[in-house]
Amino acid sequence: MKKDEPPLDFPDTLEGFEYAFNEKGQLRHTKTGEPFVFNYREDLHRWNQKRYEALGEIITKYVYELLEKDCNLKKISIPVDATESEPKSFIFMSEDALTNPQKLMVLIHGSGVVRAGQWARRLIINEDLDSGTQIPFIKRAMEEGYGVIVLNPNENYIEVEKPTIHVQSSSDSSDEPAEKRERKDKVPKETKKRRDFYEKYRNPQREKETMQLYIRENGSPEEHAVYVWDHFIAQSAAENVFFVAHSYGGLAFVELMIQREADVKSKVTAVALTDSVHNVWHQEAGKTIREWMRENCCNWVSSSEPLDTSVESMLPDCPRVSAGTDRHELTSWKSFPSIFKFFTEASEAKTSSLKPALTRRSHRIKHEEL
């Protein structure tokens, strides 16, 4: 027998969900102490998914608060010349991000639902804040004297409710040819799928229809990276700029290199990629970019090998080493100590005109120019 689907109304605070982060940064139920339960209601997958997404939105805001209150970062609105009425996004920066004369660290997460300050929502909800957020990187960077800029590459548009359009149907359609009426009666596949879903419930909940208003010059992760480079990173005083880019963030960095090759080469000292999905062939990165990446980048990839073990690569770009985990979303957290060591060595090597140890070691991997 069909049943009513429960309303898709969820709390907008962690307290409302009866969850809180404990002293270890783990999300726990405030009454039972249990971790988050996805299947809160049996046989209601869509409702459970919507509940999870609602919690995810709260987590995003919670991490934003931590960036400002716990890490003392400033929230900077973009585009920098935005009008009052146009869609806007934002990034986060330390007080000294543009004035630190020595070092600047730039953090870029991957694609999907994650926003500034996060590596993986799943890790934040199911494991802890340390593994799922960029906060350990930010705090250690600041302790070691880096300025910090946190990008927000997935915040590409705002969603607004679609205006209701009333279409007056023609009362006199009987004169239409039968063939034309038959074509009109054919239901598009997507509409049929939606109808089939609603038929599972006696009274299904209907969602509001929304439309996307894209943010000027920040309509994609690649656009966003170039925009933040032009308006912030390129203007910074730092002699040494370092990037940490996870997954699709690595692709966005390579695109930035393609767009701003000379500038990036003159300002960036080293790049740590974590399970990056970039592809120098598909992205048509030139030979000079590939050579620079071999010398100045390292990609910590998901692998069952011990941390920092060299991993063979089919592509002639940067050296690949094991992140010490075969879980994609954990690669940034597991390679955390090695990344800071890599940056220190790269900085020292720049000063003494030597190559970083990691890069020297990984040169044993033979890259074939195809």
Coordinates of C-alpha atoms in Angstrom, one line a residue:
M1 CA 0.0 0.0 0.0
K2 CA 1.3 3.5 -0.9
K3 CA 2.2 5.8 2.0
D4 CA 2.6 9.5 2.4
E5 CA 6.2 10.8 1.9
P6 CA 7.2 12.8 5.0
P7 CA 7.8 16.6 4.5
L8 CA 11.2 17.5 3.3
D9 CA 11.6 20.0 6.1
F10 CA 14.8 19.7 8.1
P11 CA 16.4 21.6 10.9
D12 CA 18.9 24.4 9.9
T13 CA 21.2 23.9 12.9
L14 CA 23.3 21.1 14.3
E15 CA 21.4 21.4 17.6
G16 CA 18.1 20.9 15.6
F17 CA 19.5 17.7 14.2
E18 CA 20.6 16.7 17.8
Y19 CA 24.2 16.4 16.6
A20 CA 27.4 18.1 17.8
F21 CA 31.2 17.7 17.3
N22 CA 33.0 16.3 20.3
E23 CA 36.5 17.3 21.6
K24 CA 38.0 14.9 19.0
G25 CA 36.2 16.7 16.2
Q26 CA 33.8 13.7 15.6
L27 CA 30.1 14.3 14.8
R28 CA 28.0 12.5 17.5
H29 CA 24.4 12.4 18.5
T30 CA 23.9 14.6 21.6
K31 CA 21.6 12.0 23.3
T32 CA 23.0 8.6 22.2
G33 CA 26.6 9.5 21.5
E34 CA 26.3 7.5 18.2
P35 CA 27.8 8.5 14.9
F36 CA 25.6 9.9 12.1
V37 CA 23.0 7.4 10.8
F38 CA 22.1 7.8 7.1
N39 CA 19.2 5.4 7.0
Y40 CA 17.2 7.3 9.6
R41 CA 13.9 6.1 8.0
E42 CA 13.6 2.7 6.3
D43 CA 12.4 2.6 2.7
L44 CA 12.7 6.3 2.3
H45 CA 15.9 6.7 0.4
R46 CA 15.1 10.1 -1.1
W47 CA 14.0 11.5 2.3
N48 CA 17.2 10.1 3.9
Q49 CA 19.3 11.6 1.1
K50 CA 17.6 15.0 1.5
R51 CA 18.2 14.9 5.2
Y52 CA 21.9 14.1 4.6
E53 CA 22.2 17.1 2.2
A54 CA 20.5 19.4 4.7
L55 CA 23.0 18.4 7.3
G56 CA 25.8 18.9 4.8
E57 CA 24.7 22.5 4.2
I58 CA 24.9 23.1 8.0
I59 CA 28.4 21.5 8.0
T60 CA 29.5 23.9 5.3
K61 CA 28.4 26.9 7.4
Y62 CA 30.0 25.4 10.5
V63 CA 33.3 25.0 8.7
Y64 CA 33.1 28.6 7.4
E65 CA 32.6 29.7 11.0
L66 CA 35.7 27.7 12.1
L67 CA 37.8 29.4 9.4
E68 CA 36.9 32.8 10.7
K69 CA 36.7 32.2 14.5
D70 CA 39.2 29.3 15.0
C71 CA 41.7 30.1 12.2
N72 CA 41.3 33.9 12.2
L73 CA 40.8 34.1 8.4
K74 CA 38.9 36.9 6.7
K75 CA 36.0 36.3 4.4
I76 CA 36.6 38.2 1.1
S77 CA 33.7 38.8 -1.3
I78 CA 34.3 38.2 -5.1
P79 CA 34.1 39.6 -7.7
V80 CA 35.9 42.4 -6.0
D81 CA 34.0 45.0 -8.0
A82 CA 30.6 43.3 -7.6
T83 CA 27.5 45.5 -7.6
E84 CA 24.9 45.2 -4.8
S85 CA 22.5 43.1 -6.8
E86 CA 24.7 40.7 -8.7
P87 CA 25.6 37.1 -7.5
K88 CA 28.7 36.9 -5.3
S89 CA 31.0 34.3 -3.9
F90 CA 33.9 34.5 -1.4
I91 CA 37.3 33.2 -0.4
F92 CA 39.1 33.2 2.9
M93 CA 42.5 34.8 3.6
S94 CA 44.8 35.3 6.6
E95 CA 45.5 38.8 7.7
D96 CA 49.0 38.7 6.1
A97 CA 48.1 36.8 2.9
L98 CA 48.9 39.7 0.6
T99 CA 51.7 41.3 2.8
N100 CA 53.7 38.3 4.0
P101 CA 57.1 38.8 2.2
Q102 CA 58.2 35.2 2.5
K103 CA 55.6 32.5 2.1
L104 CA 52.0 32.1 0.9
M105 CA 50.0 28.8 0.9
V106 CA 47.0 28.4 -1.4
L107 CA 44.5 25.6 -0.8
I108 CA 42.2 24.2 -3.5
H109 CA 39.7 21.4 -2.8
G110 CA 38.1 19.0 -5.4
S111 CA 34.8 19.0 -7.2
G112 CA 31.3 18.3 -5.9
V113 CA 29.5 19.5 -2.8
V114 CA 32.6 20.6 -0.8
R115 CA 33.2 24.3 -0.2
A116 CA 36.0 26.4 1.1
G117 CA 37.8 24.8 4.1
Q118 CA 36.7 21.2 3.2
W119 CA 38.4 18.2 1.6
A120 CA 35.5 15.8 1.9
R121 CA 32.0 16.1 3.4
R122 CA 31.8 12.4 4.0
L123 CA 34.9 12.4 6.2
I124 CA 33.7 15.4 8.2
I125 CA 30.4 13.6 8.9
N126 CA 31.6 10.0 9.3
E127 CA 35.1 10.4 10.6
D128 CA 36.3 13.8 11.9
L129 CA 37.1 17.5 11.2
D130 CA 40.9 16.9 11.0
S131 CA 40.7 14.4 8.1
G132 CA 37.8 16.1 6.3
T133 CA 38.7 19.8 6.5
Q134 CA 41.7 22.0 5.5
I135 CA 41.9 23.4 9.1
P136 CA 45.1 21.3 10.1
F137 CA 46.8 22.6 6.9
I138 CA 45.8 26.2 7.7
K139 CA 46.9 26.1 11.4
R140 CA 50.2 24.4 10.6
A141 CA 50.9 26.9 7.8
M142 CA 50.2 29.8 10.0
E143 CA 52.5 28.3 12.7
E144 CA 55.3 28.0 10.2
G145 CA 54.9 31.6 9.0
Y146 CA 52.9 31.2 5.8
G147 CA 50.2 33.6 4.7
V148 CA 47.1 31.5 3.6
I149 CA 44.5 31.8 0.9
V150 CA 41.6 29.3 0.8
L151 CA 39.8 29.0 -2.6
N152 CA 36.1 28.3 -3.0
P153 CA 36.0 26.8 -6.5
N154 CA 32.6 25.1 -6.4
E155 CA 30.7 28.2 -5.4
N156 CA 29.9 29.1 -9.0
Y157 CA 26.3 30.3 -8.9
I158 CA 23.4 31.1 -6.6
E159 CA 20.1 29.3 -6.8
V160 CA 16.9 31.2 -6.9
E161 CA 13.3 30.0 -7.2
K162 CA 12.0 29.9 -10.7
P163 CA 9.2 32.4 -11.4
T164 CA 5.8 30.8 -12.0
I165 CA 4.8 31.1 -15.6
H166 CA 1.1 30.6 -16.4
V167 CA 0.6 29.3 -19.9
Q168 CA -2.9 29.6 -21.3
S169 CA -3.7 26.5 -23.3
S170 CA -5.6 26.8 -26.5
S171 CA -9.2 25.7 -26.2
D172 CA -9.5 25.0 -29.9
S173 CA -7.1 22.2 -30.6
S174 CA -9.6 19.9 -32.2
D175 CA -8.7 21.2 -35.7
E176 CA -5.0 20.1 -35.2
P177 CA -3.9 17.1 -37.3
A178 CA -4.0 13.9 -35.4
E179 CA -0.2 13.4 -36.0
K180 CA 0.6 16.7 -34.4
R181 CA -1.6 16.0 -31.4
E182 CA 0.2 12.6 -31.0
R183 CA 3.6 14.3 -31.0
K184 CA 2.5 16.7 -28.3
D185 CA 1.1 13.8 -26.2
K186 CA 4.5 12.0 -26.1
V187 CA 6.0 12.5 -22.7
P188 CA 9.7 13.3 -22.4
K189 CA 11.8 10.6 -20.6
E190 CA 12.8 12.8 -17.7
T191 CA 9.1 13.8 -17.1
K192 CA 8.1 10.2 -17.2
K193 CA 10.9 9.2 -14.7
R194 CA 9.7 12.0 -12.3
R195 CA 6.1 10.8 -12.7
D196 CA 7.1 7.2 -12.0
F197 CA 8.8 8.4 -8.8
Y198 CA 5.8 10.3 -7.6
E199 CA 3.6 7.3 -8.2
K200 CA 5.5 5.4 -5.5
Y201 CA 3.9 7.6 -2.9
R202 CA 0.2 8.5 -2.3
N203 CA 1.2 12.1 -1.4
P204 CA 4.8 12.8 -2.6
Q205 CA 6.5 16.0 -1.6
R206 CA 7.2 18.3 -4.5
E207 CA 10.4 20.4 -4.5
K208 CA 10.6 24.0 -5.5
E209 CA 12.0 24.5 -9.0
T210 CA 15.1 26.7 -9.0
M211 CA 17.3 28.4 -11.6
Q212 CA 21.0 29.1 -11.4
L213 CA 22.5 32.6 -11.6
Y214 CA 26.2 32.3 -12.4
I215 CA 28.9 34.4 -10.6
R216 CA 30.8 36.7 -12.9
E217 CA 34.3 35.4 -13.8
N218 CA 33.8 32.6 -11.3
G219 CA 31.4 30.3 -13.2
S220 CA 33.7 27.2 -12.9
P221 CA 36.5 26.0 -10.7
E222 CA 39.0 26.8 -13.5
E223 CA 37.6 30.4 -13.9
H224 CA 37.7 30.8 -10.2
A225 CA 41.4 29.8 -9.9
V226 CA 42.4 32.2 -12.6
Y227 CA 40.3 35.0 -11.0
V228 CA 41.8 34.5 -7.6
W229 CA 45.3 34.4 -9.1
D230 CA 44.8 37.7 -11.0
H231 CA 43.2 39.6 -8.2
F232 CA 45.0 38.2 -5.1
I233 CA 47.8 35.7 -5.5
A234 CA 49.6 37.7 -8.3
Q235 CA 49.3 40.8 -6.1
S236 CA 50.8 39.2 -3.0
A237 CA 54.2 40.2 -1.7
A238 CA 55.3 36.6 -1.0
E239 CA 58.6 35.5 -2.6
N240 CA 57.5 31.8 -2.4
V241 CA 53.9 30.7 -3.2
F242 CA 52.9 27.1 -2.5
F243 CA 49.8 25.3 -3.7
V244 CA 48.0 22.3 -2.2
A245 CA 45.4 21.0 -4.7
H246 CA 43.2 17.9 -4.2
S247 CA 41.5 15.9 -7.0
Y248 CA 39.8 18.4 -9.5
G249 CA 41.7 21.2 -7.8
G250 CA 44.8 19.8 -9.5
L251 CA 43.1 20.1 -12.9
A252 CA 42.2 23.7 -12.0
F253 CA 45.8 24.4 -11.1
V254 CA 47.1 23.0 -14.5
E255 CA 44.5 25.1 -16.3
L256 CA 45.8 28.1 -14.3
M257 CA 49.4 27.2 -15.5
I258 CA 48.2 27.1 -19.1
Q259 CA 46.5 30.5 -18.8
R260 CA 49.2 32.2 -16.8
E261 CA 52.4 30.2 -17.4
A262 CA 55.0 32.8 -17.1
D263 CA 53.5 34.4 -14.0
V264 CA 53.0 31.0 -12.2
K265 CA 56.6 30.0 -13.0
S266 CA 58.0 33.2 -11.6
K267 CA 55.9 33.2 -8.4
V268 CA 55.2 29.5 -7.4
T269 CA 57.9 27.5 -5.6
A270 CA 56.2 24.1 -5.3
V271 CA 52.9 22.4 -5.8
A272 CA 51.5 19.5 -3.8
L273 CA 48.8 17.6 -5.5
T274 CA 46.7 14.9 -3.8
D275 CA 45.1 12.3 -6.1
S276 CA 44.9 15.0 -8.8
V277 CA 42.7 14.2 -11.8
H278 CA 44.6 16.6 -14.1
N279 CA 45.7 15.2 -17.5
V280 CA 48.4 17.1 -19.3
W281 CA 47.4 15.5 -22.7
H282 CA 43.7 16.3 -22.5
Q283 CA 44.3 19.7 -21.1
E284 CA 46.9 20.3 -23.8
A285 CA 49.6 21.5 -21.4
G286 CA 52.8 22.4 -23.4
K287 CA 56.2 20.9 -23.1
T288 CA 57.5 23.8 -21.0
I289 CA 54.7 23.3 -18.5
R290 CA 55.3 19.6 -18.3
E291 CA 59.0 20.2 -17.6
W292 CA 58.2 22.7 -14.9
M293 CA 55.7 20.3 -13.3
R294 CA 58.4 17.6 -13.2
E295 CA 60.7 19.8 -11.3
N296 CA 58.3 21.6 -9.0
C297 CA 55.2 19.4 -8.4
C298 CA 54.5 16.1 -6.6
N299 CA 51.3 14.2 -6.7
W300 CA 50.4 12.1 -3.6
V301 CA 48.2 9.4 -5.1
S302 CA 45.9 6.8 -3.5
S303 CA 47.9 3.6 -3.2
S304 CA 48.4 0.7 -0.8
E305 CA 52.1 1.4 -0.8
P306 CA 53.7 3.1 2.2
L307 CA 53.7 6.9 2.3
D308 CA 56.1 8.6 -0.1
T309 CA 56.9 5.4 -2.1
S310 CA 57.4 6.2 -5.7
V311 CA 54.5 5.2 -8.0
E312 CA 54.8 4.6 -11.7
S313 CA 53.1 7.1 -14.0
M314 CA 52.0 6.8 -17.6
L315 CA 52.0 10.6 -18.0
P316 CA 55.1 12.7 -18.5
D317 CA 54.3 15.3 -15.9
C318 CA 55.0 15.4 -12.1
P319 CA 56.4 12.6 -10.0
R320 CA 53.8 10.5 -8.2
V321 CA 54.2 9.0 -4.7
S322 CA 51.9 7.1 -2.4
A323 CA 49.7 9.0 0.0
G324 CA 49.8 6.0 2.2
T325 CA 46.1 5.2 1.7
D326 CA 44.0 3.7 -1.1
R327 CA 41.0 6.0 -0.2
H328 CA 40.8 9.0 -2.6
E329 CA 39.2 11.3 -0.1
L330 CA 41.9 10.6 2.6
T331 CA 44.9 11.4 0.4
S332 CA 45.3 15.0 1.6
W333 CA 45.1 14.2 5.3
K334 CA 47.4 11.2 5.0
S335 CA 50.1 13.1 3.1
F336 CA 49.9 16.1 5.4
P337 CA 53.3 15.8 7.1
S338 CA 55.1 14.9 3.8
I339 CA 53.6 18.0 2.1
F340 CA 55.0 20.4 4.6
K341 CA 58.4 18.6 4.4
F342 CA 58.3 18.9 0.6
F343 CA 57.5 22.6 0.8
T344 CA 60.4 23.2 3.3
E345 CA 62.8 21.3 1.1
A346 CA 61.6 23.2 -2.0
S347 CA 62.1 26.5 -0.3
E348 CA 65.6 25.6 0.9
A349 CA 66.4 24.2 -2.5
K350 CA 65.4 27.4 -4.2
T351 CA 67.7 29.3 -1.8
S352 CA 70.6 27.0 -2.4
S353 CA 69.7 26.2 -6.1
L354 CA 69.4 22.5 -5.3
K355 CA 66.5 20.2 -6.2
P356 CA 64.1 19.0 -3.4
A357 CA 64.9 15.5 -2.1
L358 CA 61.4 14.2 -3.1
T359 CA 61.9 15.4 -6.6
R360 CA 65.4 14.1 -6.9
R361 CA 64.2 10.7 -5.7
S362 CA 61.3 10.5 -8.0
H363 CA 63.5 11.3 -11.0
R364 CA 64.3 7.6 -10.9
I365 CA 60.9 7.1 -12.5
K366 CA 61.4 7.2 -16.2
H367 CA 58.9 9.4 -18.1
E368 CA 58.6 8.7 -21.8
E369 CA 57.8 11.6 -24.0
L370 CA 55.0 10.3 -26.3

